[in-house]
PDB file of C-alpha atoms and ligand atoms in Angstrom:
ATOM      1  CA  MET B  24    -142.725 -45.864  64.711  1.00  0.00           C
ATOM      2  CA  SER B  25    -140.638 -47.246  62.255  1.00  0.00           C
ATOM      3  CA  SER B  26    -139.940 -51.018  62.123  1.00  0.00           C
ATOM      4  CA  VAL B  27    -136.429 -51.110  63.031  1.00  0.00           C
ATOM      5  CA  LEU B  28    -136.990 -48.742  65.857  1.00  0.00           C
ATOM      6  CA  ARG B  29    -139.803 -51.099  67.140  1.00  0.00           C
ATOM      7  CA  SER B  30    -137.767 -54.140  66.522  1.00  0.00           C
ATOM      8  CA  ALA B  31    -134.868 -52.344  68.746  1.00  0.00           C
ATOM      9  CA  ILE B  32    -137.519 -51.741  71.555  1.00  0.00           C
ATOM     10  CA  SER B  33    -139.025 -55.177  71.300  1.00  0.00           C
ATOM     11  CA  ASP B  34    -135.317 -57.063  71.815  1.00  0.00           C
ATOM     12  CA  GLN B  35    -134.437 -55.093  74.892  1.00  0.00           C
ATOM     13  CA  GLY B  36    -137.695 -54.824  76.639  1.00  0.00           C
ATOM     14  CA  PRO B  37    -140.147 -51.745  77.388  1.00  0.00           C
ATOM     15  CA  LEU B  38    -139.162 -48.126  75.950  1.00  0.00           C
ATOM     16  CA  HIS B  39    -138.051 -46.149  78.829  1.00  0.00           C
ATOM     17  CA  GLN B  40    -137.535 -42.603  77.318  1.00  0.00           C
ATOM     18  CA  GLY B  41    -134.131 -41.922  79.319  1.00  0.00           C
ATOM     19  CA  ARG B  42    -132.158 -45.159  78.438  1.00  0.00           C
ATOM     20  CA  TYR B  43    -132.851 -45.034  74.819  1.00  0.00           C
ATOM     21  CA  ARG B  44    -130.314 -43.002  72.827  1.00  0.00           C
ATOM     22  CA  PRO B  45    -130.996 -41.388  69.287  1.00  0.00           C
ATOM     23  CA  ILE B  46    -128.255 -42.850  66.881  1.00  0.00           C
ATOM     24  CA  SER B  47    -130.064 -41.643  63.774  1.00  0.00           C
ATOM     25  CA  SER B  48    -133.084 -39.876  62.788  1.00  0.00           C
ATOM     26  CA  HIS B  49    -134.966 -43.075  62.640  1.00  0.00           C
ATOM     27  CA  LEU B  50    -133.600 -44.976  65.685  1.00  0.00           C
ATOM     28  CA  ALA B  51    -132.649 -44.887  69.050  1.00  0.00           C
ATOM     29  CA  ILE B  52    -131.226 -47.623  70.889  1.00  0.00           C
ATOM     30  CA  ALA B  53    -130.788 -48.719  74.821  1.00  0.00           C
ATOM     31  CA  PRO B  54    -127.494 -51.128  74.436  1.00  0.00           C
ATOM     32  CA  PRO B  55    -124.108 -49.609  75.036  1.00  0.00           C
ATOM     33  CA  VAL B  56    -121.868 -49.873  72.010  1.00  0.00           C
ATOM     34  CA  SER B  57    -117.888 -50.351  72.758  1.00  0.00           C
ATOM     35  CA  VAL B  58    -115.755 -49.535  70.058  1.00  0.00           C
ATOM     36  CA  VAL B  59    -112.270 -51.412  70.286  1.00  0.00           C
ATOM     37  CA  ILE B  60    -109.246 -50.128  68.068  1.00  0.00           C
ATOM     38  CA  PRO B  61    -106.131 -52.162  67.939  1.00  0.00           C
ATOM     39  CA  ALA B  62    -103.284 -49.367  67.326  1.00  0.00           C
ATOM     40  CA  MET B  63     -99.593 -49.702  66.941  1.00  0.00           C
ATOM     41  CA  ASN B  64     -97.799 -46.786  66.063  1.00  0.00           C
ATOM     42  CA  GLU B  65    -100.700 -45.085  64.786  1.00  0.00           C
ATOM     43  CA  ALA B  66    -100.428 -41.631  66.532  1.00  0.00           C
ATOM     44  CA  GLU B  67    -100.704 -39.506  63.438  1.00  0.00           C
ATOM     45  CA  ASN B  68    -103.688 -41.424  62.263  1.00  0.00           C
ATOM     46  CA  LEU B  69    -105.806 -41.495  65.455  1.00  0.00           C
ATOM     47  CA  PRO B  70    -107.262 -37.767  64.966  1.00  0.00           C
ATOM     48  CA  TYR B  71    -108.920 -39.002  61.637  1.00  0.00           C
ATOM     49  CA  VAL B  72    -110.405 -41.971  63.422  1.00  0.00           C
ATOM     50  CA  PHE B  73    -111.645 -40.373  66.356  1.00  0.00           C
ATOM     51  CA  LYS B  74    -112.977 -37.286  64.457  1.00  0.00           C
ATOM     52  CA  THR B  75    -115.423 -39.829  62.765  1.00  0.00           C
ATOM     53  CA  LEU B  76    -116.771 -41.875  65.781  1.00  0.00           C
ATOM     54  CA  PRO B  77    -120.150 -40.846  66.699  1.00  0.00           C
ATOM     55  CA  GLU B  78    -120.496 -39.167  70.365  1.00  0.00           C
ATOM     56  CA  TRP B  79    -123.250 -41.805  71.337  1.00  0.00           C
ATOM     57  CA  ILE B  80    -120.630 -44.256  71.845  1.00  0.00           C
ATOM     58  CA  HIS B  81    -120.379 -45.726  75.296  1.00  0.00           C
ATOM     59  CA  GLU B  82    -116.760 -46.119  75.328  1.00  0.00           C
ATOM     60  CA  VAL B  83    -113.668 -46.400  73.197  1.00  0.00           C
ATOM     61  CA  VAL B  84    -111.126 -49.364  74.078  1.00  0.00           C
ATOM     62  CA  LEU B  85    -107.455 -48.882  72.476  1.00  0.00           C
ATOM     63  CA  VAL B  86    -105.480 -51.640  72.587  1.00  0.00           C
ATOM     64  CA  ASP B  87    -102.020 -50.457  72.385  1.00  0.00           C
ATOM     65  CA  GLY B  88     -99.377 -52.595  70.816  1.00  0.00           C
ATOM     66  CA  ASN B  89     -96.368 -51.365  72.714  1.00  0.00           C
ATOM     67  CA  SER B  90     -96.269 -48.523  70.266  1.00  0.00           C
ATOM     68  CA  THR B  91     -93.153 -46.312  70.272  1.00  0.00           C
ATOM     69  CA  ASP B  92     -94.798 -43.273  69.433  1.00  0.00           C
ATOM     70  CA  ASP B  93     -97.445 -41.171  71.218  1.00  0.00           C
ATOM     71  CA  THR B  94    -100.331 -43.190  70.256  1.00  0.00           C
ATOM     72  CA  VAL B  95    -101.402 -43.492  74.001  1.00  0.00           C
ATOM     73  CA  GLN B  96    -101.139 -39.827  74.766  1.00  0.00           C
ATOM     74  CA  VAL B  97    -102.655 -38.686  71.526  1.00  0.00           C
ATOM     75  CA  ALA B  98    -105.871 -41.154  72.177  1.00  0.00           C
ATOM     76  CA  ARG B  99    -106.054 -39.845  76.000  1.00  0.00           C
ATOM     77  CA  ASP B 100    -106.073 -36.267  74.470  1.00  0.00           C
ATOM     78  CA  LEU B 101    -108.520 -36.888  71.624  1.00  0.00           C
ATOM     79  CA  TRP B 102    -111.186 -38.746  73.698  1.00  0.00           C
ATOM     80  CA  PRO B 103    -111.224 -38.184  77.195  1.00  0.00           C
ATOM     81  CA  GLY B 104    -112.189 -41.459  79.019  1.00  0.00           C
ATOM     82  CA  VAL B 105    -110.636 -43.482  76.352  1.00  0.00           C
ATOM     83  CA  LYS B 106    -109.780 -47.109  78.138  1.00  0.00           C
ATOM     84  CA  VAL B 107    -106.176 -47.730  77.211  1.00  0.00           C
ATOM     85  CA  VAL B 108    -105.050 -51.463  77.626  1.00  0.00           C
ATOM     86  CA  GLY B 109    -101.792 -53.019  76.789  1.00  0.00           C
ATOM     87  CA  GLN B 110    -101.615 -56.491  75.207  1.00  0.00           C
ATOM     88  CA  GLN B 111     -98.905 -59.270  76.629  1.00  0.00           C
ATOM     89  CA  GLY B 112     -98.783 -60.820  73.343  1.00  0.00           C
ATOM     90  CA  LYS B 113     -98.272 -59.683  69.754  1.00  0.00           C
ATOM     91  CA  GLY B 114    -100.260 -59.426  66.518  1.00  0.00           C
ATOM     92  CA  LYS B 115    -103.584 -57.957  65.841  1.00  0.00           C
ATOM     93  CA  GLY B 116    -105.617 -60.858  66.806  1.00  0.00           C
ATOM     94  CA  ASP B 117    -104.153 -61.132  70.320  1.00  0.00           C
ATOM     95  CA  ALA B 118    -104.982 -56.914  70.385  1.00  0.00           C
ATOM     96  CA  LEU B 119    -108.472 -57.620  69.533  1.00  0.00           C
ATOM     97  CA  ILE B 120    -109.223 -60.559  71.827  1.00  0.00           C
ATOM     98  CA  THR B 121    -107.679 -58.532  74.811  1.00  0.00           C
ATOM     99  CA  GLY B 122    -109.827 -55.383  73.669  1.00  0.00           C
ATOM    100  CA  PHE B 123    -113.139 -57.365  73.532  1.00  0.00           C
ATOM    101  CA  GLU B 124    -112.015 -58.637  77.191  1.00  0.00           C
ATOM    102  CA  ALA B 125    -111.899 -55.173  78.505  1.00  0.00           C
ATOM    103  CA  CYS B 126    -114.984 -53.770  76.954  1.00  0.00           C
ATOM    104  CA  THR B 127    -118.161 -53.401  78.970  1.00  0.00           C
ATOM    105  CA  GLY B 128    -121.017 -52.745  76.140  1.00  0.00           C
ATOM    106  CA  ASP B 129    -123.254 -54.794  74.998  1.00  0.00           C
ATOM    107  CA  ILE B 130    -122.550 -54.401  71.052  1.00  0.00           C
ATOM    108  CA  ILE B 131    -118.583 -54.103  70.044  1.00  0.00           C
ATOM    109  CA  VAL B 132    -117.615 -52.801  66.961  1.00  0.00           C
ATOM    110  CA  MET B 133    -113.953 -53.059  65.629  1.00  0.00           C
ATOM    111  CA  VAL B 134    -112.113 -50.380  63.948  1.00  0.00           C
ATOM    112  CA  ASP B 135    -108.711 -49.998  62.740  1.00  0.00           C
ATOM    113  CA  ALA B 136    -106.666 -47.208  63.847  1.00  0.00           C
ATOM    114  CA  ASP B 137    -105.042 -46.263  60.471  1.00  0.00           C
ATOM    115  CA  GLY B 138    -107.835 -44.153  59.370  1.00  0.00           C
ATOM    116  CA  SER B 139    -109.277 -46.566  56.727  1.00  0.00           C
ATOM    117  CA  ALA B 140    -112.574 -46.953  58.436  1.00  0.00           C
ATOM    118  CA  ASP B 141    -115.134 -44.240  58.658  1.00  0.00           C
ATOM    119  CA  GLY B 142    -116.885 -44.126  62.069  1.00  0.00           C
ATOM    120  CA  GLN B 143    -120.019 -42.802  60.646  1.00  0.00           C
ATOM    121  CA  GLU B 144    -120.930 -46.219  59.421  1.00  0.00           C
ATOM    122  CA  ILE B 145    -121.239 -47.776  62.717  1.00  0.00           C
ATOM    123  CA  VAL B 146    -124.787 -46.667  62.714  1.00  0.00           C
ATOM    124  CA  SER B 147    -125.223 -49.105  59.876  1.00  0.00           C
ATOM    125  CA  TYR B 148    -123.744 -51.895  61.843  1.00  0.00           C
ATOM    126  CA  VAL B 149    -125.464 -51.198  64.962  1.00  0.00           C
ATOM    127  CA  SER B 150    -128.888 -50.999  62.859  1.00  0.00           C
ATOM    128  CA  ALA B 151    -128.381 -54.409  61.632  1.00  0.00           C
ATOM    129  CA  LEU B 152    -127.700 -55.799  65.325  1.00  0.00           C
ATOM    130  CA  VAL B 153    -130.619 -54.066  66.782  1.00  0.00           C
ATOM    131  CA  SER B 154    -132.807 -55.573  63.965  1.00  0.00           C
ATOM    132  CA  GLY B 155    -131.816 -59.164  64.716  1.00  0.00           C
ATOM    133  CA  ALA B 156    -128.373 -59.934  63.585  1.00  0.00           C
ATOM    134  CA  ASP B 157    -125.775 -61.481  65.813  1.00  0.00           C
ATOM    135  CA  PHE B 158    -122.772 -60.651  63.841  1.00  0.00           C
ATOM    136  CA  ALA B 159    -122.529 -57.497  61.453  1.00  0.00           C
ATOM    137  CA  LYS B 160    -119.955 -58.167  58.850  1.00  0.00           C
ATOM    138  CA  GLY B 161    -118.375 -55.455  57.009  1.00  0.00           C
ATOM    139  CA  SER B 162    -117.937 -55.848  53.195  1.00  0.00           C
ATOM    140  CA  ARG B 163    -116.007 -54.132  50.671  1.00  0.00           C
ATOM    141  CA  PHE B 164    -117.515 -55.993  47.908  1.00  0.00           C
ATOM    142  CA  ALA B 165    -120.813 -55.573  48.677  1.00  0.00           C
ATOM    143  CA  ASN B 166    -122.695 -53.378  46.741  1.00  0.00           C
ATOM    144  CA  GLY B 167    -122.304 -49.849  47.970  1.00  0.00           C
ATOM    145  CA  GLY B 168    -119.003 -50.977  49.282  1.00  0.00           C
ATOM    146  CA  GLY B 169    -115.581 -50.252  48.268  1.00  0.00           C
ATOM    147  CA  THR B 170    -112.075 -50.011  48.983  1.00  0.00           C
ATOM    148  CA  SER B 171    -109.033 -47.471  47.878  1.00  0.00           C
ATOM    149  CA  ASP B 172    -106.372 -49.761  49.739  1.00  0.00           C
ATOM    150  CA  MET B 173    -106.272 -52.829  48.335  1.00  0.00           C
ATOM    151  CA  THR B 174    -103.471 -53.852  46.049  1.00  0.00           C
ATOM    152  CA  PRO B 175    -104.586 -56.264  43.071  1.00  0.00           C
ATOM    153  CA  ILE B 176    -102.591 -59.371  44.719  1.00  0.00           C
ATOM    154  CA  ARG B 177    -104.357 -58.524  48.035  1.00  0.00           C
ATOM    155  CA  LYS B 178    -107.778 -58.452  46.152  1.00  0.00           C
ATOM    156  CA  LEU B 179    -106.950 -61.536  44.343  1.00  0.00           C
ATOM    157  CA  GLY B 180    -105.610 -63.013  47.579  1.00  0.00           C
ATOM    158  CA  ASN B 181    -109.186 -62.056  49.498  1.00  0.00           C
ATOM    159  CA  ARG B 182    -110.889 -63.269  46.904  1.00  0.00           C
ATOM    160  CA  VAL B 183    -109.546 -66.855  46.586  1.00  0.00           C
ATOM    161  CA  LEU B 184    -110.025 -67.432  50.064  1.00  0.00           C
ATOM    162  CA  CYS B 185    -113.580 -66.240  50.544  1.00  0.00           C
ATOM    163  CA  ALA B 186    -114.366 -68.575  47.992  1.00  0.00           C
ATOM    164  CA  ILE B 187    -112.591 -71.528  49.940  1.00  0.00           C
ATOM    165  CA  VAL B 188    -114.399 -70.262  53.192  1.00  0.00           C
ATOM    166  CA  ASN B 189    -117.911 -70.023  51.382  1.00  0.00           C
ATOM    167  CA  ALA B 190    -117.352 -73.540  49.487  1.00  0.00           C
ATOM    168  CA  LYS B 191    -115.986 -75.199  52.584  1.00  0.00           C
ATOM    169  CA  PHE B 192    -118.327 -73.733  55.170  1.00  0.00           C
ATOM    170  CA  GLY B 193    -121.564 -72.963  53.281  1.00  0.00           C
ATOM    171  CA  ALA B 194    -121.564 -69.159  53.624  1.00  0.00           C
ATOM    172  CA  ARG B 195    -122.205 -66.531  50.811  1.00  0.00           C
ATOM    173  CA  TYR B 196    -119.607 -63.971  51.781  1.00  0.00           C
ATOM    174  CA  THR B 197    -118.746 -61.422  49.559  1.00  0.00           C
ATOM    175  CA  ASP B 198    -115.208 -60.163  51.680  1.00  0.00           C
ATOM    176  CA  LEU B 199    -113.310 -62.230  54.305  1.00  0.00           C
ATOM    177  CA  CYS B 200    -110.213 -60.609  55.560  1.00  0.00           C
ATOM    178  CA  TYR B 201    -111.563 -57.041  56.473  1.00  0.00           C
ATOM    179  CA  GLY B 202    -111.221 -55.268  60.129  1.00  0.00           C
ATOM    180  CA  TYR B 203    -114.581 -53.454  60.284  1.00  0.00           C
ATOM    181  CA  ASN B 204    -117.149 -55.642  61.752  1.00  0.00           C
ATOM    182  CA  ALA B 205    -119.486 -55.414  65.079  1.00  0.00           C
ATOM    183  CA  PHE B 206    -121.420 -58.020  67.052  1.00  0.00           C
ATOM    184  CA  TRP B 207    -123.419 -58.752  70.003  1.00  0.00           C
ATOM    185  CA  ARG B 208    -121.283 -59.574  73.038  1.00  0.00           C
ATOM    186  CA  HIS B 209    -122.840 -62.848  73.785  1.00  0.00           C
ATOM    187  CA  CYS B 210    -121.270 -64.048  70.258  1.00  0.00           C
ATOM    188  CA  LEU B 211    -117.828 -64.318  72.011  1.00  0.00           C
ATOM    189  CA  ASP B 212    -118.813 -67.112  74.087  1.00  0.00           C
ATOM    190  CA  LYS B 213    -119.501 -69.182  70.938  1.00  0.00           C
ATOM    191  CA  ILE B 214    -117.111 -68.550  68.863  1.00  0.00           C
ATOM    192  CA  GLU B 215    -113.876 -68.474  71.514  1.00  0.00           C
ATOM    193  CA  LEU B 216    -111.487 -66.907  69.882  1.00  0.00           C
ATOM    194  CA  ASP B 217    -107.573 -68.245  69.903  1.00  0.00           C
ATOM    195  CA  CYS B 218    -105.200 -66.624  67.403  1.00  0.00           C
ATOM    196  CA  THR B 219    -102.931 -64.042  67.330  1.00  0.00           C
ATOM    197  CA  GLY B 220    -102.581 -62.384  64.005  1.00  0.00           C
ATOM    198  CA  PHE B 221    -104.143 -60.876  60.843  1.00  0.00           C
ATOM    199  CA  GLU B 222    -106.247 -64.394  60.681  1.00  0.00           C
ATOM    200  CA  VAL B 223    -108.465 -63.312  63.279  1.00  0.00           C
ATOM    201  CA  GLU B 224    -111.281 -61.676  61.111  1.00  0.00           C
ATOM    202  CA  THR B 225    -111.149 -64.903  58.845  1.00  0.00           C
ATOM    203  CA  LEU B 226    -111.388 -67.281  61.966  1.00  0.00           C
ATOM    204  CA  MET B 227    -114.492 -64.980  63.434  1.00  0.00           C
ATOM    205  CA  ASN B 228    -115.924 -65.083  60.336  1.00  0.00           C
ATOM    206  CA  ILE B 229    -115.896 -68.965  60.215  1.00  0.00           C
ATOM    207  CA  ARG B 230    -116.614 -69.690  63.640  1.00  0.00           C
ATOM    208  CA  VAL B 231    -120.015 -67.501  63.360  1.00  0.00           C
ATOM    209  CA  VAL B 232    -120.987 -69.737  60.442  1.00  0.00           C
ATOM    210  CA  LYS B 233    -120.014 -72.786  62.621  1.00  0.00           C
ATOM    211  CA  ALA B 234    -121.909 -71.390  65.504  1.00  0.00           C
ATOM    212  CA  GLY B 235    -125.438 -71.089  63.334  1.00  0.00           C
ATOM    213  CA  LEU B 236    -125.067 -67.389  64.142  1.00  0.00           C
ATOM    214  CA  LYS B 237    -127.226 -64.592  62.079  1.00  0.00           C
ATOM    215  CA  VAL B 238    -124.790 -62.737  60.039  1.00  0.00           C
ATOM    216  CA  GLN B 239    -125.569 -59.399  57.906  1.00  0.00           C
ATOM    217  CA  GLU B 240    -122.975 -57.989  55.526  1.00  0.00           C
ATOM    218  CA  ILE B 241    -122.680 -54.140  55.859  1.00  0.00           C
ATOM    219  CA  PRO B 242    -121.465 -52.456  52.836  1.00  0.00           C
ATOM    220  CA  SER B 243    -118.356 -50.760  53.685  1.00  0.00           C
ATOM    221  CA  HIS B 244    -115.853 -48.396  52.302  1.00  0.00           C
ATOM    222  CA  GLU B 245    -112.027 -48.923  53.298  1.00  0.00           C
ATOM    223  CA  TYR B 246    -110.171 -45.609  52.560  1.00  0.00           C
ATOM    224  CA  LEU B 247    -106.277 -45.661  52.196  1.00  0.00           C
ATOM    225  CA  ARG B 248    -104.043 -45.946  55.311  1.00  0.00           C
ATOM    226  CA  ILE B 249    -103.361 -42.240  55.971  1.00  0.00           C
ATOM    227  CA  HIS B 250     -99.838 -42.277  57.520  1.00  0.00           C
ATOM    228  CA  GLY B 251     -97.473 -45.039  58.685  1.00  0.00           C
ATOM    229  CA  ALA B 252     -96.761 -48.427  56.919  1.00  0.00           C
ATOM    230  CA  SER B 253     -99.029 -51.247  56.615  1.00  0.00           C
ATOM    231  CA  ASN B 254     -98.334 -54.243  59.161  1.00  0.00           C
ATOM    232  CA  LEU B 255     -99.505 -56.663  57.205  1.00  0.00           C
ATOM    233  CA  ARG B 256     -97.356 -58.968  54.492  1.00  0.00           C
ATOM    234  CA  ALA B 257     -99.480 -60.298  52.019  1.00  0.00           C
ATOM    235  CA  VAL B 258     -97.959 -63.815  51.290  1.00  0.00           C
ATOM    236  CA  ARG B 259     -96.883 -64.453  55.094  1.00  0.00           C
ATOM    237  CA  ASP B 260    -100.370 -63.432  56.392  1.00  0.00           C
ATOM    238  CA  GLY B 261    -102.305 -65.065  53.407  1.00  0.00           C
ATOM    239  CA  LEU B 262    -100.692 -68.101  54.276  1.00  0.00           C
ATOM    240  CA  ARG B 263    -101.624 -67.842  57.852  1.00  0.00           C
ATOM    241  CA  VAL B 264    -105.259 -67.460  56.682  1.00  0.00           C
ATOM    242  CA  LEU B 265    -105.534 -70.409  54.808  1.00  0.00           C
ATOM    243  CA  LYS B 266    -103.958 -72.109  57.650  1.00  0.00           C
ATOM    244  CA  VAL B 267    -106.773 -71.279  59.766  1.00  0.00           C
ATOM    245  CA  ILE B 268    -109.566 -72.217  57.009  1.00  0.00           C
ATOM    246  CA  LEU B 269    -107.756 -75.818  56.944  1.00  0.00           C
ATOM    247  CA  GLN B 270    -107.626 -76.170  60.504  1.00  0.00           C
ATOM    248  CA  GLU B 271    -111.290 -74.984  61.177  1.00  0.00           C
ATOM    249  CA  ARG B 272    -112.079 -77.325  58.281  1.00  0.00           C
ATOM    250  CA  SER B 273    -110.446 -80.340  60.130  1.00  0.00           C
ATOM    251  CA  ASN B 274    -111.509 -79.915  63.455  1.00  0.00           C
ATOM    252  CA  ARG B 275    -114.650 -81.364  64.502  1.00  0.00           C
ATOM    253  CA  ARG B 276    -116.766 -78.387  65.743  1.00  0.00           C
ATOM    254  CA  ALA B 277    -120.296 -78.815  64.719  1.00  0.00           C
ATOM    255  CA  LEU B 278    -121.450 -77.253  61.494  1.00  0.00           C
ATOM    256  CA  ARG B 279    -124.810 -76.283  62.776  1.00  0.00           C
ATOM    257  CA  SER B 280    -127.464 -74.520  60.686  1.00  0.00           C
ATOM    258  CA  ARG B 281    -125.991 -71.642  58.576  1.00  0.00           C
ATOM    259  CA  PRO B 282    -126.389 -68.179  59.424  1.00  0.00           C
ATOM    260  CA  ARG B 283    -128.905 -66.311  57.333  1.00  0.00           C
ATOM    261  CA  ALA B 284    -126.921 -62.960  56.117  1.00  0.00           C
ATOM    262  CA  VAL B 285    -128.276 -60.179  54.125  1.00  0.00           C
ATOM    263  CA  ALA B 286    -125.846 -57.835  52.196  1.00  0.00           C
ATOM    264  CA  LEU B 287    -127.823 -54.606  52.843  1.00  0.00           C
ATOM    265  CA  ASN B 288    -128.530 -52.692  49.360  1.00  0.00           C
ATOM    266  CA  SER B 289    -126.739 -55.373  47.727  1.00  0.00           C
ATOM    267  CA  GLY B 290    -129.940 -57.343  46.458  1.00  0.00           C
ATOM    268  CA  GLN B 291    -128.029 -60.489  47.208  1.00  0.00           C
ATOM    269  CA  GLY B 292    -130.555 -62.117  49.357  1.00  0.00           C
ATOM    270  CA  GLU B 293    -130.270 -64.165  52.301  1.00  0.00           C
ATOM    271  CA  LEU B 294    -126.766 -66.298  52.997  1.00  0.00           C
ATOM    272  CA  SER B 295    -128.526 -69.296  53.440  1.00  0.00           C
TER     273      SER B 295
HETATM  274  N1  LIG G  24    -102.182 -53.644  69.406  1.00  0.00           N
HETATM  275  C1  LIG G  24    -101.734 -54.260  67.704  1.00  0.00           C
HETATM  276  N2  LIG G  24    -102.532 -53.470  66.892  1.00  0.00           N
HETATM  277  C2  LIG G  24    -102.083 -53.937  65.887  1.00  0.00           C
HETATM  278  C3  LIG G  24    -101.031 -54.981  65.308  1.00  0.00           C
HETATM  279  N3  LIG G  24    -100.850 -55.264  64.123  1.00  0.00           N
HETATM  280  C4  LIG G  24    -101.535 -54.197  63.639  1.00  0.00           C
HETATM  281  N4  LIG G  24    -102.530 -53.689  64.718  1.00  0.00           N
HETATM  282  C5  LIG G  24    -103.060 -52.614  64.023  1.00  0.00           C
HETATM  283  O1  LIG G  24    -104.612 -53.250  63.465  1.00  0.00           O
HETATM  284  C6  LIG G  24    -105.054 -52.200  62.594  1.00  0.00           C
HETATM  285  C7  LIG G  24    -104.706 -52.773  60.819  1.00  0.00           C
HETATM  286  O2  LIG G  24    -103.509 -53.242  60.603  1.00  0.00           O
HETATM  287  P1  LIG G  24    -102.883 -52.409  59.185  1.00  0.00           P
HETATM  288  O3  LIG G  24    -101.363 -52.574  59.350  1.00  0.00           O
HETATM  289  O4  LIG G  24    -103.924 -51.373  58.909  1.00  0.00           O
HETATM  290  O5  LIG G  24    -103.316 -53.762  58.423  1.00  0.00           O
HETATM  291  P2  LIG G  24    -104.123 -53.476  56.998  1.00  0.00           P
HETATM  292  O6  LIG G  24    -105.447 -52.730  57.068  1.00  0.00           O
HETATM  293  O7  LIG G  24    -104.179 -55.130  56.503  1.00  0.00           O
HETATM  294  O8  LIG G  24    -102.906 -52.993  56.041  1.00  0.00           O
HETATM  295  P3  LIG G  24    -103.111 -51.524  55.480  1.00  0.00           P
HETATM  296  O9  LIG G  24    -104.416 -50.833  55.784  1.00  0.00           O
HETATM  297  O10 LIG G  24    -102.750 -51.535  54.230  1.00  0.00           O
HETATM  298  O11 LIG G  24    -101.786 -50.659  56.438  1.00  0.00           O
HETATM  299  C8  LIG G  24    -104.261 -51.238  62.605  1.00  0.00           C
HETATM  300  O12 LIG G  24    -104.927 -50.353  63.444  1.00  0.00           O
HETATM  301  C9  LIG G  24    -102.899 -51.548  63.302  1.00  0.00           C
HETATM  302  O13 LIG G  24    -102.270 -50.419  64.129  1.00  0.00           O
HETATM  303  C10 LIG G  24    -100.535 -55.498  66.708  1.00  0.00           C
HETATM  304  O14 LIG G  24     -99.710 -56.417  67.080  1.00  0.00           O
HETATM  305  N5  LIG G  24    -100.831 -54.578  68.289  1.00  0.00           N
HETATM  306 MG1  LIG G  25    -105.339 -50.629  57.598  1.00  0.00          MG
END
């Protein structure tokens, strides 16, 4: 029995054959996995997104941002049983918070709806979580990761903001503003998300450090958005991210022991 499988079993109690689902040739897991997809006018991209999702997923929660195209119908056609939830407010952060509340799985994976994320990578995130990580954080800049979607200005902004977070919060992240992440549901109680926009990933990355959660970076490749236009505006949203960093620095939440994070295959070693 592989050590990863043993770790999944020891975390989850005694092995009951029927409860465990194989998710790769080396790993079977018991915890149900929910995938949350924030989507605003992504009907044309959803076929590419759903095509890559593994069939062993427990549920897909699609958070519709009042789309004016066929996003909801296309999702229902592609994934019978998809849970569609509307959002009260606006923005990606608001959508994710809404989606997390609707999840029933023990593990939650965040996947963008623009075709930029490969669902086949979910197994890497889940493997890290059942092996002991609390938060599996995608990174386009860990060895083995990459991006086909970032402009030079976005790369520069992400790098500078990531360096600030590392310096201010004692993390050793290689990426900051990336939407492909996964975590155990219990993390939500410790990070208490309260934001609306694209700063949501940054807020999560900072609060998991502050909560002393175990973070593991997962090398990930971000593909080009397939159809449609980006909702992100580099300067506007970069400033929102900076504001969150400064707010988190100035508020008095305890900076407990820093997370131990390992970039898989990156040779980086532990994060703290
Ligand atoms: N429900 C909902 N989804 C949103 C909202 N804003 C963005 N999204 C979704 O969040 C995901 C990320 O948004 P993108 O526009 O792709 O932002 P990005 O990935 O930074 O930029 P590009 O990939 O370059 O376009 C996509 O699936 C969007 O449809 C929103 O207000 N509500
Ligand atoms: Mg995108």
